[in-house]
Amino acid sequence: DTAVSQTPKYLVTQMGNDKSIKCEQNLGHDTMYWYKQDSKKFLKIMFSYNNKELIINETVPNRFSPKSPDKAHLNLHINSLELGDSAVYFCASSQATGDYGYTFGSGTRLTVV
Amino acid sequence: SQQGEEDPQALSIQEGENATMNCSYKTSINNLQWYRQNSGRGLVHLILIRSNEREKHSGRLRVTLDTSKKSSSLLITASRAADTASYFCATGRTGGYNKLIFGAGTRLAVHP
């Protein structure tokens, strides 16, 4: 059973389109995250939700909108895609507080052409 | 901005040798964690060391933490070709919800 699963794994789309990435975790964790990994492998946190509540919202263009229907799901919707949005997007989950590691999904490679 | 700086950026060794990667960070932390990322895959949690700990072991991994120097090191002993991957340190902030800030990573290549 996959602990944190993301779909789709690959996404190729044209500039200006709107797309969504879905994430689900079956670990019973309270908190979920979206990270962006650029071409140089830098990982940057974008958003975090705890029990459906947005708790971390880094400096991200408002074309990116996360949605968490329940604590096991966190989706990322991106409007008006730009070339610079091309990256690998990782979903992760963890316990909310305390010293715990994250469990990551396998990533969604987004290519905007 | 990135919290951690990792050194070296790339490391190439032979099987059986030890690999040491270093990580420096800037602010106070609750814990420091190391992750491995194989090419085209997600990150896998390796080990967590709390701010009040100085050394931790897990199998062939040894992590040290020096909070006075704001630095950590990851030692992989008796490396194997399967250890080839990128290794990232990540710092957990003090107080509040978990929020990991990642370093830039070290690319390790272990040659048979």
Short mmCIF file of C-alpha atoms in Angstrom, two decimals, chain A:
data_model
loop_
_atom_site.label_atom_id
_atom_site.label_comp_id
_atom_site.label_asym_id
_atom_site.label_seq_id
_atom_site.Cartn_x
_atom_site.Cartn_y
_atom_site.Cartn_z
CA ASP A 1 0.00 0.00 0.00
CA THR A 2 1.40 3.37 -1.02
CA ALA A 3 1.58 5.66 2.00
CA VAL A 4 1.50 8.98 0.12
CA SER A 5 0.27 8.80 -3.44
CA GLN A 6 0.23 11.57 -6.01
CA THR A 7 -1.45 11.73 -9.37
CA PRO A 8 -0.56 12.24 -12.07
CA LYS A 9 3.13 11.27 -12.09
CA TYR A 10 3.77 13.27 -15.26
CA LEU A 11 1.92 16.29 -16.56
CA VAL A 12 2.74 18.07 -19.81
CA THR A 13 0.61 21.05 -20.64
CA GLN A 14 0.61 24.31 -22.55
CA MET A 15 1.10 27.75 -21.12
CA GLY A 16 -2.10 29.32 -19.93
CA ASN A 17 -3.83 26.07 -19.05
CA ASP A 18 -5.21 25.17 -15.62
CA LYS A 19 -4.20 21.87 -14.03
CA SER A 20 -4.58 20.00 -10.77
CA ILE A 21 -2.41 17.55 -8.88
CA LYS A 22 -3.94 15.25 -6.30
CA CYS A 23 -2.42 13.77 -3.18
CA GLU A 24 -3.70 11.22 -0.69
CA GLN A 25 -2.12 9.71 2.40
CA ASN A 26 -3.20 6.64 4.34
CA LEU A 27 -0.91 7.11 7.31
CA GLY A 28 -3.38 8.89 9.54
CA HIS A 29 -1.13 11.95 9.65
CA ASP A 30 -2.61 15.29 10.63
CA THR A 31 -0.51 17.48 8.37
CA MET A 32 0.15 17.54 4.65
CA TYR A 33 2.50 19.65 2.55
CA TRP A 34 3.30 20.70 -0.97
CA TYR A 35 6.93 21.20 -1.93
CA LYS A 36 8.37 22.36 -5.23
CA GLN A 37 11.69 21.00 -6.47
CA ASP A 38 13.31 23.01 -9.23
CA SER A 39 15.77 21.91 -11.88
CA LYS A 40 18.67 22.47 -9.49
CA LYS A 41 17.06 20.13 -6.95
CA PHE A 42 16.20 22.91 -4.49
CA LEU A 43 13.17 21.94 -2.43
CA LYS A 44 10.95 24.75 -1.28
CA ILE A 45 7.84 24.48 0.85
CA MET A 46 4.72 25.97 -0.68
CA PHE A 47 1.78 25.11 1.55
CA SER A 48 0.82 23.06 4.55
CA TYR A 49 -2.55 22.00 5.91
CA ASN A 50 -3.33 20.61 9.33
CA ASN A 51 -6.72 18.90 9.59
CA LYS A 52 -8.04 20.85 6.60
CA GLU A 53 -6.76 24.16 7.94
CA LEU A 54 -4.11 26.12 6.03
CA ILE A 55 -1.18 26.67 8.38
CA ILE A 56 1.72 27.46 6.07
CA ASN A 57 1.41 29.62 3.01
CA GLU A 58 4.79 30.64 1.68
CA THR A 59 5.33 33.32 -0.94
CA VAL A 60 3.66 31.56 -3.81
CA PRO A 61 1.82 33.21 -6.72
CA ASN A 62 -1.91 33.21 -6.10
CA ARG A 63 -2.30 31.17 -9.29
CA PHE A 64 -1.52 28.26 -6.97
CA SER A 65 -4.44 27.23 -4.79
CA PRO A 66 -4.33 24.28 -2.43
CA LYS A 67 -7.46 22.52 -1.26
CA SER A 68 -7.85 19.97 1.49
CA PRO A 69 -11.30 18.31 1.59
CA ASP A 70 -10.20 16.16 4.54
CA LYS A 71 -6.99 15.46 6.41
CA ALA A 72 -6.11 12.56 4.12
CA HIS A 73 -6.24 14.60 0.91
CA LEU A 74 -4.45 17.69 -0.31
CA ASN A 75 -4.80 18.88 -3.86
CA LEU A 76 -2.97 21.61 -5.73
CA HIS A 77 -4.66 23.60 -8.46
CA ILE A 78 -2.61 25.83 -10.73
CA ASN A 79 -4.21 28.46 -12.94
CA SER A 80 -2.74 30.09 -16.02
CA LEU A 81 0.36 27.93 -16.08
CA GLU A 82 3.65 29.58 -16.94
CA LEU A 83 6.94 28.17 -18.21
CA GLY A 84 8.53 28.84 -14.81
CA ASP A 85 6.05 26.53 -13.13
CA SER A 86 7.86 23.57 -14.68
CA ALA A 87 9.23 21.57 -11.76
CA VAL A 88 8.63 18.46 -9.72
CA TYR A 89 5.93 18.91 -7.10
CA PHE A 90 6.05 16.72 -4.02
CA CYS A 91 3.32 16.03 -1.55
CA ALA A 92 4.30 14.95 1.96
CA SER A 93 2.65 14.20 5.27
CA SER A 94 3.70 14.10 8.91
CA GLN A 95 2.40 14.35 12.42
CA ALA A 96 1.51 17.94 13.22
CA THR A 97 3.95 18.69 16.00
CA GLY A 98 6.91 17.05 17.61
CA ASP A 99 10.02 15.53 16.15
CA TYR A 100 8.78 13.49 13.23
CA GLY A 101 10.01 12.91 9.75
CA TYR A 102 7.99 13.46 6.63
CA THR A 103 6.72 10.81 4.28
CA PHE A 104 6.92 11.97 0.68
CA GLY A 105 5.01 10.99 -2.38
CA SER A 106 6.88 10.06 -5.54
CA GLY A 107 6.35 13.46 -7.13
CA THR A 108 4.57 14.97 -10.11
CA ARG A 109 6.81 16.20 -12.89
CA LEU A 110 5.08 19.20 -14.44
CA THR A 111 6.33 20.45 -17.80
CA VAL A 112 4.82 23.60 -19.24
CA VAL A 113 5.44 24.10 -22.95
#
